[in-house]
PDB file of C-alpha atoms in Angstrom:
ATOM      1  CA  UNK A 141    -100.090 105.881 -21.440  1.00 47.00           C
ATOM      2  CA  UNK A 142    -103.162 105.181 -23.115  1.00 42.00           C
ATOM      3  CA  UNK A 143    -105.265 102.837 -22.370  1.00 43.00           C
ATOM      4  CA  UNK A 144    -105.756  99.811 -25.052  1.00 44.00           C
ATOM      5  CA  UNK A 145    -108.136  97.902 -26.079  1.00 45.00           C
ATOM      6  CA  UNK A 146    -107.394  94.548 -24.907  1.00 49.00           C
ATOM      7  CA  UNK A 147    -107.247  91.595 -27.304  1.00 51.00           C
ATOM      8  CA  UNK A 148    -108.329  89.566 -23.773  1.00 53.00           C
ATOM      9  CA  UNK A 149    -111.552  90.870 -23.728  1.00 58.00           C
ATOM     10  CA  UNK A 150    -112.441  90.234 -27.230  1.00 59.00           C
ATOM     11  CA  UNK A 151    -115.658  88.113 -28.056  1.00 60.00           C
ATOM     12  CA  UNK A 152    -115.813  84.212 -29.435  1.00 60.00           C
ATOM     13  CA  UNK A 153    -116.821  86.128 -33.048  1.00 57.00           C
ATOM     14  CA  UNK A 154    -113.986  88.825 -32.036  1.00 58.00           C
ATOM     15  CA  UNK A 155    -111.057  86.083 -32.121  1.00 56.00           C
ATOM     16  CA  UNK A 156    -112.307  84.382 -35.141  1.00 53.00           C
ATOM     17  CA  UNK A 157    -112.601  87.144 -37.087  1.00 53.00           C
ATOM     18  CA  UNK A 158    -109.081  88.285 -36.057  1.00 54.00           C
ATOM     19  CA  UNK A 159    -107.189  84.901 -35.746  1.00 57.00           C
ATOM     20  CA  UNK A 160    -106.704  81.851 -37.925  1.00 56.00           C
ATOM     21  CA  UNK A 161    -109.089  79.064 -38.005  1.00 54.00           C
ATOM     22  CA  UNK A 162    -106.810  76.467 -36.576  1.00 55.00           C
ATOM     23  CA  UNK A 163    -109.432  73.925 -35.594  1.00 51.00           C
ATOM     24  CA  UNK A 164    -110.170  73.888 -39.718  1.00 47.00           C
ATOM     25  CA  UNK A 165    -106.786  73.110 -41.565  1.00 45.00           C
ATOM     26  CA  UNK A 166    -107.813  72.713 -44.524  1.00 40.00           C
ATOM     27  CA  UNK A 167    -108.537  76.614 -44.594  1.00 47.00           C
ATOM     28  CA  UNK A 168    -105.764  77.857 -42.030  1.00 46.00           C
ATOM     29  CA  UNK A 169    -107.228  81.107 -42.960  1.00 47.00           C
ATOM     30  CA  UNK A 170    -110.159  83.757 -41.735  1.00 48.00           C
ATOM     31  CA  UNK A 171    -113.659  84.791 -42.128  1.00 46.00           C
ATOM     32  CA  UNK A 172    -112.510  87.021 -44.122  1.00 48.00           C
ATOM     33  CA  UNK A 173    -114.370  87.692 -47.188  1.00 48.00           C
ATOM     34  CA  UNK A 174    -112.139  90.395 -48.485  1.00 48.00           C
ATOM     35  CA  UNK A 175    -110.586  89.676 -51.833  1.00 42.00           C
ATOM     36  CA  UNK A 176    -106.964  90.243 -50.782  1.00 48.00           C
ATOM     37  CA  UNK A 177    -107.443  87.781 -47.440  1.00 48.00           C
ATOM     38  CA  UNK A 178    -108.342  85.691 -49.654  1.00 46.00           C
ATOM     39  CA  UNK A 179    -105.800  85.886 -52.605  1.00 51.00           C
ATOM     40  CA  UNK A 180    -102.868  86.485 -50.232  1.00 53.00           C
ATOM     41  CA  UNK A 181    -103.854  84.734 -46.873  1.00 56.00           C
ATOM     42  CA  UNK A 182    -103.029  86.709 -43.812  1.00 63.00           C
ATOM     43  CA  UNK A 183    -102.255  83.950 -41.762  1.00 62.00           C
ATOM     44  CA  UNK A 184    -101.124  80.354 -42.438  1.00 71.00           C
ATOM     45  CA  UNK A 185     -98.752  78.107 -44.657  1.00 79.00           C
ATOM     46  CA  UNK A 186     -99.303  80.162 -48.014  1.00 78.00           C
ATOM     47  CA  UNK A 187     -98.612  82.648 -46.201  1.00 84.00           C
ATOM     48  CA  UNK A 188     -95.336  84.361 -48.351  1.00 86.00           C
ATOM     49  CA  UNK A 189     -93.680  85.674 -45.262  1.00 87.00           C
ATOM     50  CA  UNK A 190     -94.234  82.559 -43.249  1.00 87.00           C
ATOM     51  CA  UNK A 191     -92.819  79.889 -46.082  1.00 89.00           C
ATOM     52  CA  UNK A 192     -89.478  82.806 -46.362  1.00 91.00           C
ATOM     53  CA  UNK A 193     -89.389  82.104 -42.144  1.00 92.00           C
ATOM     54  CA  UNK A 194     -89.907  78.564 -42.046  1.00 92.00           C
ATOM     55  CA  UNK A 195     -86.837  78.101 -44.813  1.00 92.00           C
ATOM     56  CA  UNK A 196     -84.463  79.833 -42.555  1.00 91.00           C
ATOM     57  CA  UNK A 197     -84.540  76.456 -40.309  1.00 93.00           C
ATOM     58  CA  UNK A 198     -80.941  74.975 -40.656  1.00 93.00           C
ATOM     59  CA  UNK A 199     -78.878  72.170 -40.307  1.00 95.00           C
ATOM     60  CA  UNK A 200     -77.087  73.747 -37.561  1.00 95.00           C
ATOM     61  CA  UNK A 201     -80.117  74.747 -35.757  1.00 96.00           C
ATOM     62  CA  UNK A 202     -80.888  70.931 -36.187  1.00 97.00           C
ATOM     63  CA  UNK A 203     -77.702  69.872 -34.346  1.00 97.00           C
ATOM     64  CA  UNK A 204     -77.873  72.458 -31.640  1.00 97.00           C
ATOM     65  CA  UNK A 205     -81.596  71.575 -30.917  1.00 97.00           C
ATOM     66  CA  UNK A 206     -80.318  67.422 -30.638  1.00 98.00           C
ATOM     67  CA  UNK A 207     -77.657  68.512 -28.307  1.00 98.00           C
ATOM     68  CA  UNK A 208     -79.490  70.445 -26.129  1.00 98.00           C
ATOM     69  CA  UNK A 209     -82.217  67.688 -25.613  1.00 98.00           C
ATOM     70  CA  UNK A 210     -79.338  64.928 -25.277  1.00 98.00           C
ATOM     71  CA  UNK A 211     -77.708  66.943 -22.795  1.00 98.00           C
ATOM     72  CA  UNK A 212     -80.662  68.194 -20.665  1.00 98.00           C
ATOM     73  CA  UNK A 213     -82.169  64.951 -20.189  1.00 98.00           C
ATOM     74  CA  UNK A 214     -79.080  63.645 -19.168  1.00 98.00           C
ATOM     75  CA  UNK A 215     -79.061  65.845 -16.653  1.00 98.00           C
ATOM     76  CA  UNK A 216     -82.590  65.542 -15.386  1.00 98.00           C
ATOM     77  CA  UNK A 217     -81.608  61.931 -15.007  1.00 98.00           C
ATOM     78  CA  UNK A 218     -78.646  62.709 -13.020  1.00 98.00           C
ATOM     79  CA  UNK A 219     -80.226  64.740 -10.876  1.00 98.00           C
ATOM     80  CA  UNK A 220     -83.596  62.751 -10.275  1.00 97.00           C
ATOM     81  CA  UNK A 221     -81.449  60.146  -9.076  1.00 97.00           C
ATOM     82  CA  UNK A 222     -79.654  62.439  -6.383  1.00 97.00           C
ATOM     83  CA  UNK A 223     -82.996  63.643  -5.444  1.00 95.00           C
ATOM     84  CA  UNK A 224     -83.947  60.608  -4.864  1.00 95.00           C
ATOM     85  CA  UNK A 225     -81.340  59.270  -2.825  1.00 95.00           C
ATOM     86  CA  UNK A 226     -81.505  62.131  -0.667  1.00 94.00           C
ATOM     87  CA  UNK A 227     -85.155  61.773  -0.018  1.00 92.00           C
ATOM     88  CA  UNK A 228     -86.823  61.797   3.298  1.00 88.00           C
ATOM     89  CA  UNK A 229     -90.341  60.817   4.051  1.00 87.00           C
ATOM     90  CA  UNK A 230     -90.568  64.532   5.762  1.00 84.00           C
ATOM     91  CA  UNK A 231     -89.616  65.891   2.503  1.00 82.00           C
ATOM     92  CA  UNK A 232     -93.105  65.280   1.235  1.00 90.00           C
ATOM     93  CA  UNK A 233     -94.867  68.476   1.761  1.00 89.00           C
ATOM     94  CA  UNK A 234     -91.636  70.201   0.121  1.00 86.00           C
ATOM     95  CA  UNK A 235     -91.990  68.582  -2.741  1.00 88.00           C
ATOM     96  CA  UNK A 236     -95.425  69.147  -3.388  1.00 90.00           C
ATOM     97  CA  UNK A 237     -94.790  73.105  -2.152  1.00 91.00           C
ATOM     98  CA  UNK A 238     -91.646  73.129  -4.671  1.00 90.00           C
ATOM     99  CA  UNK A 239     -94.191  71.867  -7.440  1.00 87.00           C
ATOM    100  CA  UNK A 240     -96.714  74.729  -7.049  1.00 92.00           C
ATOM    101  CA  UNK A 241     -93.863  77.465  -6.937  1.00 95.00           C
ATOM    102  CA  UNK A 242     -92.326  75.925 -10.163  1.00 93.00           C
ATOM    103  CA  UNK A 243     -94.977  75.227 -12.244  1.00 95.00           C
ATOM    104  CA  UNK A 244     -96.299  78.554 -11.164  1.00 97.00           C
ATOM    105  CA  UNK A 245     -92.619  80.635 -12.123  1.00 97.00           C
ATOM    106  CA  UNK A 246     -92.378  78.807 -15.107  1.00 97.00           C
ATOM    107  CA  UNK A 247     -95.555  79.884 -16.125  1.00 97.00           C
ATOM    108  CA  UNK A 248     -94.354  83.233 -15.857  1.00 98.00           C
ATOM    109  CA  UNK A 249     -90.975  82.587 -17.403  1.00 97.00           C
ATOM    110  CA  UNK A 250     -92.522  81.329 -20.572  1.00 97.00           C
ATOM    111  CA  UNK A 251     -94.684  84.701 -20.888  1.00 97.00           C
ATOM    112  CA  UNK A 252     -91.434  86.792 -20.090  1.00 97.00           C
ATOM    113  CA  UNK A 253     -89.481  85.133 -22.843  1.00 97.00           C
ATOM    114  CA  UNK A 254     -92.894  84.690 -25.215  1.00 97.00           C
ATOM    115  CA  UNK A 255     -93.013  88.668 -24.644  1.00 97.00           C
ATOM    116  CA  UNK A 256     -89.489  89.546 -25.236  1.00 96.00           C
ATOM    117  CA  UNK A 257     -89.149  87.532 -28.263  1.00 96.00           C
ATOM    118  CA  UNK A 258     -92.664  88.655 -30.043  1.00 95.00           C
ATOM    119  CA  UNK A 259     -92.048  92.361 -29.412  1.00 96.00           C
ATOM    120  CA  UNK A 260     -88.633  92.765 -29.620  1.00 95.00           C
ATOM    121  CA  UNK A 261     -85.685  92.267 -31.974  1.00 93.00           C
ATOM    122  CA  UNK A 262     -85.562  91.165 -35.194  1.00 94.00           C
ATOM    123  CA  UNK A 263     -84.605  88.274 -37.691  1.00 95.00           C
ATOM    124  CA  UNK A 264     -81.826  90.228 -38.778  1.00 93.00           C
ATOM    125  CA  UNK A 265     -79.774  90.031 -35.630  1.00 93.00           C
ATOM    126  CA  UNK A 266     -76.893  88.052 -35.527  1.00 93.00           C
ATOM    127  CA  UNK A 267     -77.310  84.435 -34.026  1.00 90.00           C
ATOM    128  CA  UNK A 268     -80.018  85.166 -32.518  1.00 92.00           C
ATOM    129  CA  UNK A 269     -82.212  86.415 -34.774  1.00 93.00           C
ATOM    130  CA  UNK A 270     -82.364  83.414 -37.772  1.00 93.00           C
ATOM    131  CA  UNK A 271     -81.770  81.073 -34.453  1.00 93.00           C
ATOM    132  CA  UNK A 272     -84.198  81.756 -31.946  1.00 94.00           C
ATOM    133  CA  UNK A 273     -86.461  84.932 -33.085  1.00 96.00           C
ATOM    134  CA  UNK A 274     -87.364  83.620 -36.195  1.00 95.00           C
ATOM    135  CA  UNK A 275     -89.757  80.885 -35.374  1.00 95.00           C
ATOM    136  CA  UNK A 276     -92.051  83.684 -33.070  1.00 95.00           C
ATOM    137  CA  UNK A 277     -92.440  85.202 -36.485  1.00 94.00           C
ATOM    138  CA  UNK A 278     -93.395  82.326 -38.324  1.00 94.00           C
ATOM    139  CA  UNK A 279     -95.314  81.049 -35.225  1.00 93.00           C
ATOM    140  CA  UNK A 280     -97.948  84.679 -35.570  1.00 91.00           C
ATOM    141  CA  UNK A 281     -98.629  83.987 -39.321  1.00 90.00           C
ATOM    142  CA  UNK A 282     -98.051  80.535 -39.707  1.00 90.00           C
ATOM    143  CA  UNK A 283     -99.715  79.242 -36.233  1.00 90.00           C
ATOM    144  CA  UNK A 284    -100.200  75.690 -36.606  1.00 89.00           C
ATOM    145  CA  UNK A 285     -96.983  75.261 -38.363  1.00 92.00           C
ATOM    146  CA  UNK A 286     -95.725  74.165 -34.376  1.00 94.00           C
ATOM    147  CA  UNK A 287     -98.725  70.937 -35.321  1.00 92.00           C
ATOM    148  CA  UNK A 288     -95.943  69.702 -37.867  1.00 92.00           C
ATOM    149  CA  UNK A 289     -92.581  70.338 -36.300  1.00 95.00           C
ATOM    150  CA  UNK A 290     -91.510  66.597 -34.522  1.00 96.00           C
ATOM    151  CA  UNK A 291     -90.115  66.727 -31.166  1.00 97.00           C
ATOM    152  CA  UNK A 292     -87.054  68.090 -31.521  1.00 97.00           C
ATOM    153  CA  UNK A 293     -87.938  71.400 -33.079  1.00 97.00           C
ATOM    154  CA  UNK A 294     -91.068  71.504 -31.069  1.00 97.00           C
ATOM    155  CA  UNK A 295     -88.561  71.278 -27.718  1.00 97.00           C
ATOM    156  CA  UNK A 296     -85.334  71.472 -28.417  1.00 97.00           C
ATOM    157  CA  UNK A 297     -84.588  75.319 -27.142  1.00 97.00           C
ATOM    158  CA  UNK A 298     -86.598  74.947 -23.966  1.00 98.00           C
ATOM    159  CA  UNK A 299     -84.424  71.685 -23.386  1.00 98.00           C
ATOM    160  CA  UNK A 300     -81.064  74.320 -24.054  1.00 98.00           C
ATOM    161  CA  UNK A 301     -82.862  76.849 -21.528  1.00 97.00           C
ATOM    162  CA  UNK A 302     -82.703  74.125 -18.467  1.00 98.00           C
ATOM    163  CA  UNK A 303     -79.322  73.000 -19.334  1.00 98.00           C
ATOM    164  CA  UNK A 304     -77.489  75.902 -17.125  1.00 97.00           C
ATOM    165  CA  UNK A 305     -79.586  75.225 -13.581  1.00 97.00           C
ATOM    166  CA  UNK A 306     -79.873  71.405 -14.357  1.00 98.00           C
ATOM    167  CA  UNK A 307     -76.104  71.399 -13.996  1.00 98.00           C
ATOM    168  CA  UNK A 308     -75.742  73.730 -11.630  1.00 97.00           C
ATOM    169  CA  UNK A 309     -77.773  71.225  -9.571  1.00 97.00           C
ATOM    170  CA  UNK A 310     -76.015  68.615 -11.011  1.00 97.00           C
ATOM    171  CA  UNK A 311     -72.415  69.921  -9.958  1.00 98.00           C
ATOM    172  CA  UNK A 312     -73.108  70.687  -6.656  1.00 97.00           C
ATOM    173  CA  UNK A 313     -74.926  67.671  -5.821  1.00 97.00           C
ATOM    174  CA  UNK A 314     -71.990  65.798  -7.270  1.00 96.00           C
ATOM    175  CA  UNK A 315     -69.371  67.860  -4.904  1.00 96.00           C
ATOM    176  CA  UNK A 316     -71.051  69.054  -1.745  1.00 96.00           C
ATOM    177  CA  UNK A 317     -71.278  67.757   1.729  1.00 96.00           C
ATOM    178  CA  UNK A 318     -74.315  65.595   2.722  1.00 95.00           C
ATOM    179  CA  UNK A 319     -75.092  67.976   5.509  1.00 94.00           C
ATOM    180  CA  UNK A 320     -75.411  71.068   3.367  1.00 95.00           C
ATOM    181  CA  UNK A 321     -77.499  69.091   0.383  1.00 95.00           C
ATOM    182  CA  UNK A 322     -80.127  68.369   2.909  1.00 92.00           C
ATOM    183  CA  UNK A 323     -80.290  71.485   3.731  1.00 92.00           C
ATOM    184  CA  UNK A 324     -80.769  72.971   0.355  1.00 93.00           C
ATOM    185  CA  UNK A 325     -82.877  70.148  -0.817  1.00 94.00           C
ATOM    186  CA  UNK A 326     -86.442  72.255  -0.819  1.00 92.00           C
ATOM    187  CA  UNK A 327     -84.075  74.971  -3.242  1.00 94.00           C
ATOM    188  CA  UNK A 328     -83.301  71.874  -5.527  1.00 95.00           C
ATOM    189  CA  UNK A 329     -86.508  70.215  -5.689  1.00 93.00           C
ATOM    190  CA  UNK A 330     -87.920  73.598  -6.855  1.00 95.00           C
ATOM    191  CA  UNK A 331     -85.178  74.314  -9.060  1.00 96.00           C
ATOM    192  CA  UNK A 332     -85.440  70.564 -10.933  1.00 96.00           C
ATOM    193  CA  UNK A 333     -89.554  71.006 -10.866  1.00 95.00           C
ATOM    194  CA  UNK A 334     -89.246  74.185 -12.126  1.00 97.00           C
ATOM    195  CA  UNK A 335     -86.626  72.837 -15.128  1.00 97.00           C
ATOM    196  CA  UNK A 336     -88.929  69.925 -15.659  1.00 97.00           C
ATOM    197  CA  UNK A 337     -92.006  72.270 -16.284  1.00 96.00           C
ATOM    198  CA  UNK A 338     -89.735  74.533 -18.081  1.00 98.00           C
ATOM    199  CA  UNK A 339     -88.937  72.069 -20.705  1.00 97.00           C
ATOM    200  CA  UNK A 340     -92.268  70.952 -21.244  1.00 97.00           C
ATOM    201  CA  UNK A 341     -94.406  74.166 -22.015  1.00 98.00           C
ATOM    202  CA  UNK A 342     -93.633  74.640 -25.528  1.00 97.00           C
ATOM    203  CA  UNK A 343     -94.767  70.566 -26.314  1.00 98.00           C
ATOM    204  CA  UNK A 344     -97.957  72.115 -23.867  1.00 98.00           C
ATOM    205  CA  UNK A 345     -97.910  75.420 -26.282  1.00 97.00           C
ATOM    206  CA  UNK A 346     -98.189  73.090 -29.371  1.00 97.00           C
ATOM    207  CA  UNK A 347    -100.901  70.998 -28.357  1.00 96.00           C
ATOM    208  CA  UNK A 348    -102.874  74.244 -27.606  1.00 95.00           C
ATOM    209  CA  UNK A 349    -102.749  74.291 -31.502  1.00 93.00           C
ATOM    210  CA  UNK A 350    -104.054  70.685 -31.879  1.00 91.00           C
ATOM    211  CA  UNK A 351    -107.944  70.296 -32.587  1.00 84.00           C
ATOM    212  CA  UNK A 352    -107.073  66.820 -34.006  1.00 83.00           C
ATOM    213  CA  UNK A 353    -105.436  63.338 -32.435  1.00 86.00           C
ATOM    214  CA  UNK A 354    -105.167  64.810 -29.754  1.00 92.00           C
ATOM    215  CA  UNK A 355    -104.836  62.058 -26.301  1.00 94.00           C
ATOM    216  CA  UNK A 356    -107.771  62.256 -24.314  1.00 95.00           C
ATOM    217  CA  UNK A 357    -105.690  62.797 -21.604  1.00 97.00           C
ATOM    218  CA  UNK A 358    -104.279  65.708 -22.680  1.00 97.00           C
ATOM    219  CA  UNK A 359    -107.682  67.104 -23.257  1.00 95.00           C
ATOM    220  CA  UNK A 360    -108.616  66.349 -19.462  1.00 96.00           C
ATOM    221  CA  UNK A 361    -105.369  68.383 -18.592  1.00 97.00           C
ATOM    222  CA  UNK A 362    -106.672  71.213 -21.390  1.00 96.00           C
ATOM    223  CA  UNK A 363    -110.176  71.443 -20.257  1.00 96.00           C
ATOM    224  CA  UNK A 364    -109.329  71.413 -16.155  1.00 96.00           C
ATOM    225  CA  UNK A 365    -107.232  74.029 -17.270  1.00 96.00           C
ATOM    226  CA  UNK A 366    -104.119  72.273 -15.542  1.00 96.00           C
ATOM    227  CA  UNK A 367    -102.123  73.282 -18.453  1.00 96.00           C
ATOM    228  CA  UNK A 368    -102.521  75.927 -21.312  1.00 97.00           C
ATOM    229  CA  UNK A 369    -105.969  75.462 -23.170  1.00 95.00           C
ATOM    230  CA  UNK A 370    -106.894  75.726 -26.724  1.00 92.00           C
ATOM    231  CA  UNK A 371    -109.700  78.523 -26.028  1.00 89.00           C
ATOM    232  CA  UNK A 372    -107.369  80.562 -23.905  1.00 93.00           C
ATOM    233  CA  UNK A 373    -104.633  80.412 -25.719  1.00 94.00           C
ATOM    234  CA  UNK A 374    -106.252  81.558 -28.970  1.00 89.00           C
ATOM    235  CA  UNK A 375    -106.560  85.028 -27.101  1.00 90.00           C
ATOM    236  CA  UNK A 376    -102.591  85.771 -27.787  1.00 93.00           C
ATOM    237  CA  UNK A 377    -102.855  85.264 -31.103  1.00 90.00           C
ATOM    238  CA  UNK A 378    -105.835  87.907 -31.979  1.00 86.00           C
ATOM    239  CA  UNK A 379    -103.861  90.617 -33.982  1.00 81.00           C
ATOM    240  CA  UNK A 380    -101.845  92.734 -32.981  1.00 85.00           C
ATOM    241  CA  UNK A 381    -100.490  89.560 -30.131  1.00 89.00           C
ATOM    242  CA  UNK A 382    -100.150  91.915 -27.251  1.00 92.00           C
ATOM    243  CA  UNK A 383    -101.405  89.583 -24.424  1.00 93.00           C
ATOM    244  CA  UNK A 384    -101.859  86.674 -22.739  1.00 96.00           C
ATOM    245  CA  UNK A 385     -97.860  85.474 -23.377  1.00 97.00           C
ATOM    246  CA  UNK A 386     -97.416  82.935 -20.756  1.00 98.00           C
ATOM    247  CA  UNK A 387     -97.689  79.397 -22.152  1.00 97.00           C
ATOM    248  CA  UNK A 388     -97.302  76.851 -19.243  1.00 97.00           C
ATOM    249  CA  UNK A 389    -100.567  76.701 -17.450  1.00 96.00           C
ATOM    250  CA  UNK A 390    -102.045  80.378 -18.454  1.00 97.00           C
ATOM    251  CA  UNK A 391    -102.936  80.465 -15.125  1.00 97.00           C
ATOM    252  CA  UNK A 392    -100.992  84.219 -14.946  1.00 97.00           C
ATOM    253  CA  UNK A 393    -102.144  85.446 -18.242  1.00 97.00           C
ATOM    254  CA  UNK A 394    -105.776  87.190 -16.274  1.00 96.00           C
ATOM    255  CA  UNK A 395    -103.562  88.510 -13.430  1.00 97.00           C
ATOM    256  CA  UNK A 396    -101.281  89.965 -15.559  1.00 97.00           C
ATOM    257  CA  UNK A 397    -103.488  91.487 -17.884  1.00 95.00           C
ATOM    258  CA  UNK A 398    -105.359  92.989 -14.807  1.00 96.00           C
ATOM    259  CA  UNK A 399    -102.808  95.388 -14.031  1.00 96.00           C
ATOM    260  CA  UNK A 400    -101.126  95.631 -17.578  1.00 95.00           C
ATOM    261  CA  UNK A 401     -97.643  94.521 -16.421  1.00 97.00           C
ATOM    262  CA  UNK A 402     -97.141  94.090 -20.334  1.00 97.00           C
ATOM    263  CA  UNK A 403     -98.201  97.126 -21.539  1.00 96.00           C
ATOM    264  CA  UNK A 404     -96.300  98.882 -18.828  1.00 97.00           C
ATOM    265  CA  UNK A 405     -92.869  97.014 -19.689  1.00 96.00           C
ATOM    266  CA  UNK A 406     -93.113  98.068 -23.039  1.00 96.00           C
ATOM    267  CA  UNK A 407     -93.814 101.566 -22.391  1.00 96.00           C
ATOM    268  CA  UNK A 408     -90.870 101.859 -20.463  1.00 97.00           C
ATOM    269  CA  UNK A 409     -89.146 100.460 -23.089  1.00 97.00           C
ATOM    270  CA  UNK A 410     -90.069 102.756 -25.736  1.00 96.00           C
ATOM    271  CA  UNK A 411     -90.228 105.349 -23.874  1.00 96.00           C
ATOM    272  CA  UNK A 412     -86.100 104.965 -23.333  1.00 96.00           C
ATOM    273  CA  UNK A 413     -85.201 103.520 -26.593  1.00 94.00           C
ATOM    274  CA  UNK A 414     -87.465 104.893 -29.093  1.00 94.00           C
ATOM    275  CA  UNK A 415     -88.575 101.400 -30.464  1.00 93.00           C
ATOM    276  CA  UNK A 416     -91.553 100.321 -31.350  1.00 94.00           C
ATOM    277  CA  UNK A 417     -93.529  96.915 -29.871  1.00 95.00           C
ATOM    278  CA  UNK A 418     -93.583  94.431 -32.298  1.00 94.00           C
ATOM    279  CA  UNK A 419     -92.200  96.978 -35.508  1.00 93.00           C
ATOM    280  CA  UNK A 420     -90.329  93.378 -36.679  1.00 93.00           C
ATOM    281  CA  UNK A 421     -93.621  91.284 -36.184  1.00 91.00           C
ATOM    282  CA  UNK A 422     -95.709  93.532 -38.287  1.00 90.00           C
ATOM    283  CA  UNK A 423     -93.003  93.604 -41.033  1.00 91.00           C
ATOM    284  CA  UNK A 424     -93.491  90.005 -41.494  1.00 89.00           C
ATOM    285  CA  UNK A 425     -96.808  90.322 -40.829  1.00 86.00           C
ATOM    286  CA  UNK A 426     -97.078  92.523 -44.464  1.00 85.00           C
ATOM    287  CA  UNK A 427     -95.380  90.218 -46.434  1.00 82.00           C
ATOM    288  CA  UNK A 428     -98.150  88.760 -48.301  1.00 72.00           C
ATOM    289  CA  UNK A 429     -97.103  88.363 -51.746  1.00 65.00           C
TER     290      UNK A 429
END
């Protein structure tokens, strides 16, 4: 396997010659001087692949995307509440352990799904392609289209994600003995943290797009690095978008890229199936005009 050049390592000039100038809207373009960058734009919302993406939203996406958040934070509500009543005042340091481990696996839950879905799969797929691939396409041409979406596209698949261990939680705090929920309560205050941060790192993804209005104290989070920042996250979206996937924190992205556990997955991939990384990105990528 050879070794690549890593989009990680790129310079300041590096990314901005090979990413869209997000902090300047008005352009949502390059540095490119080239005549076709700038007749057809290669990134951005003239971008003739990325308005053909952005029209395959639907009403039915719409609905699912309401449900998903109605249901999910009915569910974190439910099962706050039982957390709560269960508390001890020795349950303290779990919590505060259970928040490291989930912030820290849902850091690298968003980069496995962020991988999967930008290398793999296509548009054309049934259900899940128009539903749930399609905006990673229109996301690598079209990046700051996520600075426009309201809250509801923004969050509403990450809300379905949490739905299944929410109410898993949910059900068997409802129906199991007192004894035995205290003695699974460090597994449940993990698995809600972990939920919670779950369904908040694609609202965290989008203001990593946001040079403007942003709350200062967002910004404080952003620049302590506490979640995903601006500069870092501009690394995954250097052409050819073959790193730094996890969206949460970024706190994996260096470790990961370290020992190429992306590269690696992929190999083995192609190496069984034949496919190609990404053949469905760059497709979409090419449609310029």
């Amino acid at each position: 396997m050879a070794s690549p050049v890593l989009s990680a390592s790129f310079s300041d000039c590096d990314i901005l010659k090979r990413s869209m100038l997000e902090d300047d809207p008005n352009s949502n373009s390059s540095l490119s001087s080239e005549l076709e960058d700038l007749k057809n734009p290669r990134w951005g919302p003239s971008h003739k692949g990325a308005q053909e993406l952005a029209q395959l939203y639907s009403r039915g996406k719409r609905i699912q995307e309401i449900l998903s958040v109605v249901v999910a934070v009915a569910l974190m509500v439910t099962d706050l509440c039982y957390l709560i009543y269960y508390f001890q005042l020795e349950s303290i340091g779990v919590i505060l352990l259970s928040g490291c481990a989930g912030i820290v696996s849902a850091d690298f839950s968003s980069g496995l799904l962020h991988w999967a879905a930008d290398t793999w799969g296509s548009v054309d797929l049934p259900v899940l392609g128009k539903n749930f691939i399609r905006p990673f396409r229109e996301h690598h041409i079209d990046p700051t289209a996520i600075t426009r979406h309201d809250f509801i596209e923004t969050n509403g698949d990450n809300f379905m994600v949490i739905i299944l261990p929410l109410g898993y939680m949910a059900f068997n705090l409802s129906f199991h003995p007192e004894d035995q929920i205290i003695r699974s309560y460090a597994w449940y205050c993990y698995l809600f943290l972990f939920s919670i941060f779950i369904s908040v790192t694609n609202q965290i993804h989008k203001w990593s797009h946001m040079y403007y209005g942003l709350p200062k104290w967002v910004q404080y989070l952003q620049n302590g690095h506490v979640i995903l920042p601006r500069k870092h996250h501009r690394k995954h979206h250097v052409s050819p978008h073959e790193t730094y996937f996890c969206i949460t924190t970024g706190w994996l992205n260096w470790p990961l890229e370290i020992v190429q556990f992306w590269k690696v997955l992929e190999y083995l991939i192609e190496s069984a199936t034949g496919q190609k990384p990404r053949a469905d990105d760059f497709k979409w990528a090419e449609k310029r005009n």
